[in-house]
Structures are given as structure tokens and as C-alpha cells.
Tab-separated table of C-alpha atoms in Angstrom:
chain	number	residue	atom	x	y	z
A	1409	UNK	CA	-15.785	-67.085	189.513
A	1410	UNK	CA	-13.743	-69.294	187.253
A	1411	UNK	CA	-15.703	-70.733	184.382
A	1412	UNK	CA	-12.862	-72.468	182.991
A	1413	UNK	CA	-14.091	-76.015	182.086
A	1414	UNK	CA	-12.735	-78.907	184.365
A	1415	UNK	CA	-9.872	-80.537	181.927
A	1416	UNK	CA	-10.079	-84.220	180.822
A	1417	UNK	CA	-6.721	-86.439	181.247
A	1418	UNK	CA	-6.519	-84.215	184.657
A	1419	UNK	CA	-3.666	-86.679	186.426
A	1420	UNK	CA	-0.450	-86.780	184.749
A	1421	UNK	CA	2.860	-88.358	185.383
A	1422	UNK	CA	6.011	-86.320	185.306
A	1423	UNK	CA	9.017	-87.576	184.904
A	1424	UNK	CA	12.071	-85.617	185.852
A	1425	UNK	CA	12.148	-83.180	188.949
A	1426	UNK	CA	15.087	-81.153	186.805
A	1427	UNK	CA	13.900	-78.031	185.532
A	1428	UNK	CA	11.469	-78.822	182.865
A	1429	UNK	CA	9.812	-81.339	185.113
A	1430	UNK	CA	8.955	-78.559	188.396
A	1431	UNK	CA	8.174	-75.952	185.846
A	1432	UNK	CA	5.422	-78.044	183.911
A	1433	UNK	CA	4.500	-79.002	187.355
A	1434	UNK	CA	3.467	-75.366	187.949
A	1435	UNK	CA	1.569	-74.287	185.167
A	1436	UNK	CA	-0.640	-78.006	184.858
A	1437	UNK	CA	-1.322	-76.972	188.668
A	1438	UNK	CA	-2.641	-73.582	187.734
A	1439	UNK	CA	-4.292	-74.504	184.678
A	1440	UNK	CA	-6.332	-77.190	187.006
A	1441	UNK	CA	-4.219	-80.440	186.236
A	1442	UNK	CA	-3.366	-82.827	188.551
A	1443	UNK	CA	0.582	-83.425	188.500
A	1444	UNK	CA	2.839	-85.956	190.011
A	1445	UNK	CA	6.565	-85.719	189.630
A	1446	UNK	CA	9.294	-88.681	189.959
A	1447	UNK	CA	12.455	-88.665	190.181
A	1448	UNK	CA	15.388	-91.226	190.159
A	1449	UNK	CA	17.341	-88.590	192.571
A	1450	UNK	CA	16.932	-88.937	196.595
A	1451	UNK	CA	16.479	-85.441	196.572
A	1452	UNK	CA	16.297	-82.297	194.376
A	1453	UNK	CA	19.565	-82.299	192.670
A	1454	UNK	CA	22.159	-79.547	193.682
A	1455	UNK	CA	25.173	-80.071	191.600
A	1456	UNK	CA	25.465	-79.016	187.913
A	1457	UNK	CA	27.184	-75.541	186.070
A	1458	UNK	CA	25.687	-72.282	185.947
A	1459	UNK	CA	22.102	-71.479	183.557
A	1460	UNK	CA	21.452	-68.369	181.749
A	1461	UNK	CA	18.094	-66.485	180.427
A	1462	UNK	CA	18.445	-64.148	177.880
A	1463	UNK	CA	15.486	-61.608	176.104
A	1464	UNK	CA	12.195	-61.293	177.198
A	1465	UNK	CA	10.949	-64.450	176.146
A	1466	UNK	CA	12.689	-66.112	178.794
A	1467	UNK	CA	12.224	-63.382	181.395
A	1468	UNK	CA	8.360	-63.289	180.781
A	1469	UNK	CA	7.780	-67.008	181.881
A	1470	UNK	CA	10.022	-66.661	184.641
A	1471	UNK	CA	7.499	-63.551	185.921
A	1472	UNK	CA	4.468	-64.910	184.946
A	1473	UNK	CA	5.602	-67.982	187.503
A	1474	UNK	CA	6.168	-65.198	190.497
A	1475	UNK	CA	10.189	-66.519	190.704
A	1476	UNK	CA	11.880	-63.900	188.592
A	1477	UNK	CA	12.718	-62.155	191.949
A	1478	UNK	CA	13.622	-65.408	193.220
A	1479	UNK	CA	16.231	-66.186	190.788
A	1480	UNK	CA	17.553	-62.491	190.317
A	1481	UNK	CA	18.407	-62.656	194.350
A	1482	UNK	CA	20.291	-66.117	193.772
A	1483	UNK	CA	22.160	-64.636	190.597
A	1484	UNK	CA	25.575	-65.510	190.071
A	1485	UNK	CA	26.535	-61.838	188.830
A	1486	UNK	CA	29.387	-62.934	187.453
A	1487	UNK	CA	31.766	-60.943	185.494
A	1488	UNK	CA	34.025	-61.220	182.175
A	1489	UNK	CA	35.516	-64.869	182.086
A	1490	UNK	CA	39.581	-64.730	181.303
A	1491	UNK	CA	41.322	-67.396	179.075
A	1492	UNK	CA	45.070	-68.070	181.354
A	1493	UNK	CA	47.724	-69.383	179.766
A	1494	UNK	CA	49.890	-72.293	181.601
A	1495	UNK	CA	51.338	-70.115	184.121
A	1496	UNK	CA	47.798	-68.239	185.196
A	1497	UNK	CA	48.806	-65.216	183.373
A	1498	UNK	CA	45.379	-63.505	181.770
A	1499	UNK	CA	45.630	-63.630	177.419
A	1500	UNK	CA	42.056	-62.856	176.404
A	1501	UNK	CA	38.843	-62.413	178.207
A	1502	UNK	CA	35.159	-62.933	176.899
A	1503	UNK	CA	32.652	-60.335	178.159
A	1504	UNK	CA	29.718	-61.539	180.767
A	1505	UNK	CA	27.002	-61.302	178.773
A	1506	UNK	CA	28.257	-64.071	175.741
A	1507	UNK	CA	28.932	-66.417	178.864
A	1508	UNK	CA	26.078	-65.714	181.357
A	1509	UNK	CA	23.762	-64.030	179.517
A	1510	UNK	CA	21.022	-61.253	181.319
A	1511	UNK	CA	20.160	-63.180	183.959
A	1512	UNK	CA	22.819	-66.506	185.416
A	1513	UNK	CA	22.074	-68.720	188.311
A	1514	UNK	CA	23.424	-72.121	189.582
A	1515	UNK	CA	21.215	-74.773	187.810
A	1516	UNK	CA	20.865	-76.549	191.337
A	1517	UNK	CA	19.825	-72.878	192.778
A	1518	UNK	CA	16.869	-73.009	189.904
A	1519	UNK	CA	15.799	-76.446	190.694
A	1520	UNK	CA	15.406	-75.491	194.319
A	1521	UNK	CA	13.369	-72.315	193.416
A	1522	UNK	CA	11.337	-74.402	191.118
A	1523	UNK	CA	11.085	-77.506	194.102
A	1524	UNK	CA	9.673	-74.910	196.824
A	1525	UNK	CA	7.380	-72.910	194.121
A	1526	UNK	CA	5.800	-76.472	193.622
A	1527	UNK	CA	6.029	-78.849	196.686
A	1528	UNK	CA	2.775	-77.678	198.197
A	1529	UNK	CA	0.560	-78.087	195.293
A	1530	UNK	CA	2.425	-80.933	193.563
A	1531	UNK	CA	3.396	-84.961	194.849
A	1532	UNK	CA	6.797	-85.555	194.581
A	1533	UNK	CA	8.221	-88.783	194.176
A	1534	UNK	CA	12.095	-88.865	194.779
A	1535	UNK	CA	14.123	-92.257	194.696
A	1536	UNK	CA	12.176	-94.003	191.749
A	1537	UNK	CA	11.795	-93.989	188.264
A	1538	UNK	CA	9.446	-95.529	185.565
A	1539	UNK	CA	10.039	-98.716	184.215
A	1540	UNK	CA	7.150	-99.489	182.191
A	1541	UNK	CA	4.095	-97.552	180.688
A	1542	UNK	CA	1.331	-99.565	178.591
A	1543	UNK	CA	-1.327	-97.563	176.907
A	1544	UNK	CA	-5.105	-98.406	176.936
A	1545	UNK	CA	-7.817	-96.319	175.911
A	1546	UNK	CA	-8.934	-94.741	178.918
A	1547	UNK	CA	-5.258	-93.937	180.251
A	1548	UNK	CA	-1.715	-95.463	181.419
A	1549	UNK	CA	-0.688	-97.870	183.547
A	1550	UNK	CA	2.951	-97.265	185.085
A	1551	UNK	CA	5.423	-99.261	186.925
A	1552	UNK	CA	7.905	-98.127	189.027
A	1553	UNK	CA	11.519	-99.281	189.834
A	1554	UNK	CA	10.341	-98.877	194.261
A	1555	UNK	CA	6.750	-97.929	194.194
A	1556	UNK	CA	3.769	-99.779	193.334
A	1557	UNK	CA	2.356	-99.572	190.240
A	1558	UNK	CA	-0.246	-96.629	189.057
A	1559	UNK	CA	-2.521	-95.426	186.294
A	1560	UNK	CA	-2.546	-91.879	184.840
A	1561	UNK	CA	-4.131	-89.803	182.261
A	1562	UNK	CA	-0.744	-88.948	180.133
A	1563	UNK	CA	2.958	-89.563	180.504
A	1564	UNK	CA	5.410	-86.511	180.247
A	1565	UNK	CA	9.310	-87.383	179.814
A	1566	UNK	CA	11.046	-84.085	181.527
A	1567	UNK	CA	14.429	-86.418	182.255
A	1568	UNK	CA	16.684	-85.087	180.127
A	1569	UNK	CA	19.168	-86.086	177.491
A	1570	UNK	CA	18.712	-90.050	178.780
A	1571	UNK	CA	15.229	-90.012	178.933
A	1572	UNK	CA	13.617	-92.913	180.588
A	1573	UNK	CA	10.442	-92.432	178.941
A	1574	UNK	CA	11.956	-91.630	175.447
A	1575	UNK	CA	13.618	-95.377	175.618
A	1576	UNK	CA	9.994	-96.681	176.779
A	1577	UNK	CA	7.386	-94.615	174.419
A	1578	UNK	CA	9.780	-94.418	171.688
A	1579	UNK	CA	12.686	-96.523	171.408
A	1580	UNK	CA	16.522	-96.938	172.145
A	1581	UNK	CA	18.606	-93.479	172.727
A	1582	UNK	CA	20.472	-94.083	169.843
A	1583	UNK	CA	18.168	-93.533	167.289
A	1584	UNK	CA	17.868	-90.230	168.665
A	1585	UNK	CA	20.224	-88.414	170.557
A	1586	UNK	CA	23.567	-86.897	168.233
A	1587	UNK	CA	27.162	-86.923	170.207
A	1588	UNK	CA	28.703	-83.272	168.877
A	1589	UNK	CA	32.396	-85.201	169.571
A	1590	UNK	CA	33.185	-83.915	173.176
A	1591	UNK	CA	32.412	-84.854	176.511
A	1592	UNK	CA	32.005	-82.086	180.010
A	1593	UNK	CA	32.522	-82.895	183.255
A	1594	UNK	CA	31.884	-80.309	186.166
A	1595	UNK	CA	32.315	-80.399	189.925
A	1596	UNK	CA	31.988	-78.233	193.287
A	1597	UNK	CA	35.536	-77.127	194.486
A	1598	UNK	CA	36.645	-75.029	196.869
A	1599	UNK	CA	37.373	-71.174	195.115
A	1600	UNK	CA	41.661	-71.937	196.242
A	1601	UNK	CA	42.078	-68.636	193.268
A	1602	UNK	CA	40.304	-66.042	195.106
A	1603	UNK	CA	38.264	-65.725	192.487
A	1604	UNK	CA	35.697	-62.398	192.728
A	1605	UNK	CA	32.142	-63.377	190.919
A	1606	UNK	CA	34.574	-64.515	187.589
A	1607	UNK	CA	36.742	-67.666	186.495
A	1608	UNK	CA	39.413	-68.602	184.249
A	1609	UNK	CA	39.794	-70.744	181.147
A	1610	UNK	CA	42.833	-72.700	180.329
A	1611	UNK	CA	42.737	-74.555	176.483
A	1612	UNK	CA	45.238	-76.840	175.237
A	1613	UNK	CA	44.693	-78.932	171.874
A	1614	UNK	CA	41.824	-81.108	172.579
A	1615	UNK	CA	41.100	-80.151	176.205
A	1616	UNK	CA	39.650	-77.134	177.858
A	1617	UNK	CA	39.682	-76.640	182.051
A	1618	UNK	CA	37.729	-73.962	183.875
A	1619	UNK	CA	37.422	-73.080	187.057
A	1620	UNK	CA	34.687	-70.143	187.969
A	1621	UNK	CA	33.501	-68.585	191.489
A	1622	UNK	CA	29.667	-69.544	192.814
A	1623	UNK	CA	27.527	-68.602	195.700
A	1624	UNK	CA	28.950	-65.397	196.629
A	1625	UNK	CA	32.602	-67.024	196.271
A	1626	UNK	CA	32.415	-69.118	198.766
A	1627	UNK	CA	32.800	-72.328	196.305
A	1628	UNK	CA	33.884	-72.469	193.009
A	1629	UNK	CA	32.659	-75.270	189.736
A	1630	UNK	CA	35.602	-76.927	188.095
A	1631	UNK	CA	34.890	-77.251	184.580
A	1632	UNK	CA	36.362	-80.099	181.731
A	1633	UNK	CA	35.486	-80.213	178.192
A	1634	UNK	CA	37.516	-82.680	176.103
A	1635	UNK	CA	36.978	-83.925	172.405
A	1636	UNK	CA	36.895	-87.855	171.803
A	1637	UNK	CA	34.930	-90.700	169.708
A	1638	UNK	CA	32.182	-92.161	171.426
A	1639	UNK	CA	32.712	-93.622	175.004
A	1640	UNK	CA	31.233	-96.859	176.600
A	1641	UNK	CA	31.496	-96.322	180.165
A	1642	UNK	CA	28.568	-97.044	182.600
A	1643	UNK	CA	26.247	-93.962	183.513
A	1644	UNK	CA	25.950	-94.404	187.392
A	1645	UNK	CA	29.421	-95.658	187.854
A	1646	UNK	CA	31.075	-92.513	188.626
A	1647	UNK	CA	34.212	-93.906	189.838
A	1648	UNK	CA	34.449	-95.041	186.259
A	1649	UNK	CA	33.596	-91.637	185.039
A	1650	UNK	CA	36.431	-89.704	187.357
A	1651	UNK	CA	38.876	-92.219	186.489
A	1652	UNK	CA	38.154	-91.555	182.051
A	1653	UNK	CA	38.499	-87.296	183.300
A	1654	UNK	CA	41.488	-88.141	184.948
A	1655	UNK	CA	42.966	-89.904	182.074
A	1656	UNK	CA	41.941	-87.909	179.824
A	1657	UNK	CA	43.717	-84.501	181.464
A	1658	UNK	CA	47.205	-86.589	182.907
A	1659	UNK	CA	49.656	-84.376	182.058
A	1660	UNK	CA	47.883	-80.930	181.442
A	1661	UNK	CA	48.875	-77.854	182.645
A	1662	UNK	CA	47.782	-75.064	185.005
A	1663	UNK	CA	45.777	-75.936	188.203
A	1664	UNK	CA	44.330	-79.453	186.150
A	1665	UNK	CA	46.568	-81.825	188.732
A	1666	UNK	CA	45.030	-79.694	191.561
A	1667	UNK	CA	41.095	-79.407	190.347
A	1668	UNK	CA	41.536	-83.315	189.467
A	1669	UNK	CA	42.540	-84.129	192.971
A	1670	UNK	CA	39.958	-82.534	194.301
A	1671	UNK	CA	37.606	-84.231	192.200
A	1672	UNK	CA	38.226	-87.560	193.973
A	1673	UNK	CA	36.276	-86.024	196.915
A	1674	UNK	CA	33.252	-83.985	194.881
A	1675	UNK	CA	29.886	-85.252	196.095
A	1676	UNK	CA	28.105	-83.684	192.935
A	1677	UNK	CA	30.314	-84.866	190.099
A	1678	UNK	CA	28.510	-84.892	186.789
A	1679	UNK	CA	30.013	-86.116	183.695
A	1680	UNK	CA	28.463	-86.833	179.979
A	1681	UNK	CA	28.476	-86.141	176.322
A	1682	UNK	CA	27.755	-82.883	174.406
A	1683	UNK	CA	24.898	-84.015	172.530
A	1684	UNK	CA	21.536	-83.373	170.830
A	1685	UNK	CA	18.219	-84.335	170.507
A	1686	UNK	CA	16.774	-85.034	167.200
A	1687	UNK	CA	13.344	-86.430	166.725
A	1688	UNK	CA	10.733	-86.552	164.445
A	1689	UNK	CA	7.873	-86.066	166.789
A	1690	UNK	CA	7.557	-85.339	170.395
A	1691	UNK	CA	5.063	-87.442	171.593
A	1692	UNK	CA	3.608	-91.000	171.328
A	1693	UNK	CA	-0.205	-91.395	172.266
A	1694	UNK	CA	-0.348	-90.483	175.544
A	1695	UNK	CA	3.815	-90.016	175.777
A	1696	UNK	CA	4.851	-86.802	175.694
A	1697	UNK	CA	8.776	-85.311	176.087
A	1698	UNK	CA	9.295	-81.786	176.913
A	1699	UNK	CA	13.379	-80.060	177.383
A	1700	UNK	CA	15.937	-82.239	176.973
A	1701	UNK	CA	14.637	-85.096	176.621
A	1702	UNK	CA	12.368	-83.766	173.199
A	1703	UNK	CA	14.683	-81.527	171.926
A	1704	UNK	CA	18.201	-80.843	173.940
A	1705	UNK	CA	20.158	-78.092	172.165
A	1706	UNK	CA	23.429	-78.891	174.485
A	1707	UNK	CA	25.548	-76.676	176.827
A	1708	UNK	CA	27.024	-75.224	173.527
A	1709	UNK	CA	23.884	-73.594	172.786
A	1710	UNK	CA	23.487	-71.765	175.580
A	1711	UNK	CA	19.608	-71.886	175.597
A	1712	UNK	CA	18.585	-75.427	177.178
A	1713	UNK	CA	17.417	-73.810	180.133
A	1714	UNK	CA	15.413	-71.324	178.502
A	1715	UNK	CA	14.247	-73.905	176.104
A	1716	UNK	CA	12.829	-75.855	178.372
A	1717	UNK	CA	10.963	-73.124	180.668
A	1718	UNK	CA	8.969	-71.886	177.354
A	1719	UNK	CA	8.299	-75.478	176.779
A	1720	UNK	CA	6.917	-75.937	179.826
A	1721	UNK	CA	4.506	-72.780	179.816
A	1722	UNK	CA	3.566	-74.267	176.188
A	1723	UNK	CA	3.016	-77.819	176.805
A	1724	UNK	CA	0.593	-76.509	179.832
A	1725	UNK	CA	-0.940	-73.594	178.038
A	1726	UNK	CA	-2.063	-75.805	174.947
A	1727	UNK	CA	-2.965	-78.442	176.581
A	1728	UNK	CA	-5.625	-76.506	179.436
A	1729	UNK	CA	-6.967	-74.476	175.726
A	1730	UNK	CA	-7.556	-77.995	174.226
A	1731	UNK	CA	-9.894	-79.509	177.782
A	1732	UNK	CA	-7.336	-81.921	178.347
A	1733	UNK	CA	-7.423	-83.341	174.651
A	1734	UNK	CA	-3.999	-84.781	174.375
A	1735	UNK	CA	-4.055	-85.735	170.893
A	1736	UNK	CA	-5.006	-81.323	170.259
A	1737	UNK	CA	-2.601	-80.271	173.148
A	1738	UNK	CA	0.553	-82.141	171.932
A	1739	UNK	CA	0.387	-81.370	168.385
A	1740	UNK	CA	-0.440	-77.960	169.268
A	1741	UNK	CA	2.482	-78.436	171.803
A	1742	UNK	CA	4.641	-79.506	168.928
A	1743	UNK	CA	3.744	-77.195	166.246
A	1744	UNK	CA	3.993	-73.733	168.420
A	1745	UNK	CA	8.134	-75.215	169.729
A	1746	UNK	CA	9.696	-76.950	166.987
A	1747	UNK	CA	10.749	-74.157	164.840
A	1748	UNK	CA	12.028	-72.263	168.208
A	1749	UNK	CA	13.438	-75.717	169.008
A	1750	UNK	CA	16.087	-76.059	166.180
A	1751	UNK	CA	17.191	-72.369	166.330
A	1752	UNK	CA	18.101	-73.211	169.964
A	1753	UNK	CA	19.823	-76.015	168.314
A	1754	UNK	CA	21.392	-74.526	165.461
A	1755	UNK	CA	23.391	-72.212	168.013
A	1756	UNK	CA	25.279	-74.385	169.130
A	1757	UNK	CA	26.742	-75.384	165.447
A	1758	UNK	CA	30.860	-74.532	165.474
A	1759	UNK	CA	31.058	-73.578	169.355
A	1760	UNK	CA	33.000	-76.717	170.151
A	1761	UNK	CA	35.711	-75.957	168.104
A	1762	UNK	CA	36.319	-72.091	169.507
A	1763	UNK	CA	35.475	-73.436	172.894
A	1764	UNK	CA	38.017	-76.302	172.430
A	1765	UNK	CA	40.691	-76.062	169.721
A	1766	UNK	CA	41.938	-79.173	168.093
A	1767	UNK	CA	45.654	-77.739	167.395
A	1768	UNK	CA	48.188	-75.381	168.940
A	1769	UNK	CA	47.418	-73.025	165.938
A	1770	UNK	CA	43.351	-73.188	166.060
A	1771	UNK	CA	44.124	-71.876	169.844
A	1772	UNK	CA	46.511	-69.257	169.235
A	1773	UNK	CA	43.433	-68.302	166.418
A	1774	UNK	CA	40.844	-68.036	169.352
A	1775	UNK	CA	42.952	-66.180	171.670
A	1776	UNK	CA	44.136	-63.689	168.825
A	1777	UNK	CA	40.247	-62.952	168.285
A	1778	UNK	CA	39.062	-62.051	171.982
A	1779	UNK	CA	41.807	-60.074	172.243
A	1780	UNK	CA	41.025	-57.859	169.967
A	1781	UNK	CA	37.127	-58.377	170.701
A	1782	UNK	CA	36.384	-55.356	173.126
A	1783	UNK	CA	38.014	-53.627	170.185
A	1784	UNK	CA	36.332	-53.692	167.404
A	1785	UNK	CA	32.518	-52.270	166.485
A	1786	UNK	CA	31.137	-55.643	166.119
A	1787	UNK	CA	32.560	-56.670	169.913
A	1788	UNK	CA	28.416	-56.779	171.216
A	1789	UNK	CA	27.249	-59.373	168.113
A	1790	UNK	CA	27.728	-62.266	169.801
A	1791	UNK	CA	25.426	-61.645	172.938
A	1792	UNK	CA	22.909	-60.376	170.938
A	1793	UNK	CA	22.626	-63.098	168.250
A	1794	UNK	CA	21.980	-65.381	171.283
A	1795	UNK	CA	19.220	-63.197	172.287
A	1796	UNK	CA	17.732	-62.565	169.019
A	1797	UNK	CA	17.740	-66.902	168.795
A	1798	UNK	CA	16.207	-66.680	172.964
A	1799	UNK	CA	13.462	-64.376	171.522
A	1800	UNK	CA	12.578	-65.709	168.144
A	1801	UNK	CA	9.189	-67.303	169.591
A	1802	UNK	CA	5.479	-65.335	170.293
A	1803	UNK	CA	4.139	-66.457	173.592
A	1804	UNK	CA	0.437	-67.121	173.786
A	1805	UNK	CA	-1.689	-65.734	176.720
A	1806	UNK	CA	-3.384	-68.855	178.356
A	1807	UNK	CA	-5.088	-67.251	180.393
A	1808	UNK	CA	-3.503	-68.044	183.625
């Protein structure tokens, strides 16, 4: 018999049906919480680049959920990645594990997983998003873009770099999120390389194009990074969006003209800054952020994913041990992820420039080094400084 006390603040608002939004879904349900997820989407989000977990920190959540097995059959297995020069021909390659970690899967794969572990215990919400939330002592009244309005017992922003309920609970994104001076745009394409569970990298000063196999090689994810200043360009306009990429690649080399043709046509065409997250505190009363939107270490880091699957299993955990008691749970929350937080972060510091060389010279610098990197003793550093960053936390048992 379960003598776990019934929790207070038991109906909360989740915004964000991502990754950290399902997975907090999942471990309020089992702790006894009552969880609603919305989400601006029509649907669960397929598009997006591959996700890694690294260490056992990562893996542990992903078991205690029951969808490690899940993920490891949808895993992209992919191999060493190759940096091509103009003409195709291989210069360098990077091992797997710096690029996809112990365990890779589509991002759109792991927010299916997450969708059907969830759907039967959880109310989803798709084609809406929050417009207001005012605070009162006994909970939170929210307003809705479609849907009529509703109270709650707490507020959880799980929508990612642009949170919606950062802006509302805690002001304007700029006070918060850090552009790291380049921008990434990826796409579904079809695999025309024959490319066998691996991809290609092509860098020229200032701009790096990828193209890498997915789903058994059946498809393949077209891949920009580019440096520049700040852009103002509207978020759901994503004509606008393909027509910056475009300009921003006319005249590069390789298979760019091809992969940027092809982009015309991609339903799933994402496109945004490399950026951070940098706040003082994570929640607001009865606010709360968790992943991205509290703390987002960028693609550079390697560990947003991860990040935001511990968070998840935290936020829940402390929480159910405080009886619902926000004000206990959050700081809690807070106290046990911050530290874990900025290491995530702090991984990221001096990718861009390897990942996208600013001269001629900086590139032939990068090259020169993974070529000789399957060479030398230190060649396995690199993969497991990401895991010793992926493992620097100590998981609580909540119980559950």
C-alpha cells in the first residue's frame, strides 16, 4: 500500500511538449501530480538534428523511465563523421563517440518515445500556447492563445531557448538568453551520398555544411552553421529564414547549391541562434523553467538533451519529497542543478571556433589536428571530458 502523502499544488501546467516538457510529464505522473502539457506545435514535433546521452547519469534516468530500450532500438549508430574538402575527397575524420556520444537518436525519435510513454496518463494540448499567467495565493490563472482560460497549481516553462513563460514570469528574452555569434540551420533531405550510418563536413571561413545519414539511411539531415552579428528576422516566418541560409551560403562549395535547393521543399526546416541561457534564478512564485528555457547550454555543448532529462527527474523528485511545497521543491530544484547546469554550459566555451573557422589558416589548423587525432595517446580525451561533465551530478532516489 502506498503511504506516500497526497501532494499539494497537484495540477500543473506544462509548457513545451519538447523533451523536457514529456519527461517532467512522466515523473509528476508517477510521483502523484496531475500534469497538463501545451504546446504551440499541431503535433509532436519530428524535425530537428540528432541527441546524444553520455555516462551513467544520463543512462540511469532514461532506465528508471522504462525507455532506455526504446531509444537504444531507434539509435542512430552512427559512425566516425569525415571533414571533405571541396571536391568530396575525405581530409580528417572525428571519431563517433566526440560526435554522438554512447547512446544518439533523432531528437524527433525521442520526443515520440517520450509522447507515447506519456499520452495515456497525461492531457495534451497541441495548437496553443500561454499568453498570460497572474498569480494569486491559492494558484494561477492562465490564458491561452485558442483555449479558454484555466487555473493551476504551478506553471513550468519546458519551451526552450524562446520561452513563452520566461518572457511572462520573468521578463523580455534579452535580458537573458547570450548569442555565442553563430546561427544553425538543419533540414530532412534525401541521403543523394549513399551515406552508411555516417556524414560529411565541409568548412570554409565562416561557414560550415553537413550532411549525415538518419533512420537506417533512408533520409539524411542537412546541416548549416554560419558565424554573424545578431539577426532580426521574424521567428515563424520561415520563408524569411531559408531565404538569410541561402544568402548566407551563395557561392559555397561542395554539395551547398544542391542541399540549399532542396531546402526550398523541407517540411521540418529549423533555423536559430547558438545561444545560452543565463539566469539568476529559475523560478518566479509559482513559475518555474526547466531545460532550455532555465538553463540552455547550446548544440555546442553537447549535453542539452541530457541536461534537461536530469532536470526533469529533479524538478519532479524534489518537488513530490517537499508535499507539493513549491517554494521547498524549486529551491531544492535549483540548488541540486545549477552547479551541473554551468558545467553543461561551460562545454561548450571555444567549440564554435574548431567547429567553424574564421580564416583559411584557423581551418587548415583544425584539419591538421584530427588528422593526426587517432594518432596520438591523448586521441580518447575529448569523449571522455564530455562524459566526465555528463556525470558530474549525484542523483537522489525519490522513491519512485
Amino acid at each position: 500500500m502506498n503511504t506516500t502523502p497526497r501532494p499539494k499544488n497537484k495540477n500543473i501546467l506544462i509548457s513545451g511538449a519538447g523533451v523536457a516538457g514529456p519527461a517532467l510529464a512522466y515523473w509528476l505522473h508517477r510521483h502523484g501530480f496531475t500534469p497538463t502539457v501545451v504546446e504551440r506545435a499541431p503535433d509532436v514535433r519530428d524535425g530537428g538534428y540528432a541527441v546524444d546521452f553520455r555516462g551513467e547519469a544520463h543512462l540511469s534516468v532514461l532506465d528508471r523511465m522504462g525507455i532506455l530500450a526504446d531509444i537504444r532500438r531507434e539509435r542512430t549508430n552512427m559512425g566516425a563523421m569525415s571533414y571533405v574538402n571541396e571536391a568530396g575527397r575525405k581530409i580528417s575524420s572525428m571519431p563517433a563517440d566526440v560526435f554522438s556520444g554512447d547512446l544518439e537518436i533523432l531528437r524527433g525519435d525521442l520526443a515520440r518515445i517520450l509522447y507515447e510513454r506519456t499520452v495515456k496518463d497525461v492531457e495534451y494540448v497541441f495548437d496553443d500556447s500561454v499568453t498570460s499567467v497572474t498569480e494569486d495565493a491559492k494558484g494561477v490563472q492562465v490564458t491561452f492563445e485558442r483555449g479558454a482560460p484555466r487555473r493551476f497549481d504551478l506553471v513550468v516553462g519546458a519551451d526552450g531557448l524562446h520561452s513563452n513563460v520566461r518572457a511572462l514570469a520573468f521578463g523580455p528574452e534579452s535580458r537573458f538568453v547570450k548569442e555565442m555569434g553563430l546561427y544553425c540551420a538543419i533540414f530532412t533531405t534525401a541521403n543523394h551520398l549513399g551515406l552508411d550510418h555516417t556524414g560529411q563536413l565541409y568548412n570554409t571561413p565562416g561557414r560550415l555544411v553537413s550532411m549525415y545519414s538518419a533512420r537506417g539511411n533512408t533520409e539524411a539531415k542537412a546541416m548549416f552553421y554560419f558565424g554573424s552579428p545578431s539577426l532580426s528576422y521574424d521567428r515563424r516566418d520561415v520563408e524569411q529564414q531559408k531565404t538569410i541560409l541561402a544568402e548566407a551560403f551563395a557561392g559555397v562549395g561542395w554539395e551547398t547549391p544542391r542541399l540549399l535547393a532542396a531546402m526550398r521543399d523541407a517540411r521540418d526546416f529549423y533555423f536559430d541562434s547558438i545561444s545560452q541561457v543565463h539566469m539568476d534564478r529559475w523560478s518566479q512564485g509559482r513559475s518555474v523553467l526547466l531545460g532550455d528555457a532555465a538553463c540552455c547550454a547550446s548544440p555546442l555543448s553537447g549535453m542539452g538533451t541530457g541536461l534537461a532529462v536530469i532536470g526533469a527527474y529533479v524538478l519532479a523528485g524534489e518537488l513530490a519529497a517537499a508535499g507539493g511545497d513549491h517554494r521547498v521543491g524549486f529551491a531544492r530544484y535549483e540548488e541540486a542543478m545549477r552547479e551541473y547546469a554551468k558545467g553543461c554550459q561551460k562545454s561548450a566555451d571555444g567549440v564554435g571556433g574548431w567547429m567553424v573557422p574564421e580564416s583559411r589558416l584557423k581551418a587548415w589548423i583544425v584539419n591538421q589536428n584530427y588528422k593526426l587525432l587517432p594518432y596520438v595517446p591523448w586521441k580518447g580525451l575529448i569523449a571522455k571530458s564530455i562524459r566526465k561533465t555528463a556525470n558530474a551530478i549525484v542523483l537522489k532516489d525519490y522513491g519512485c
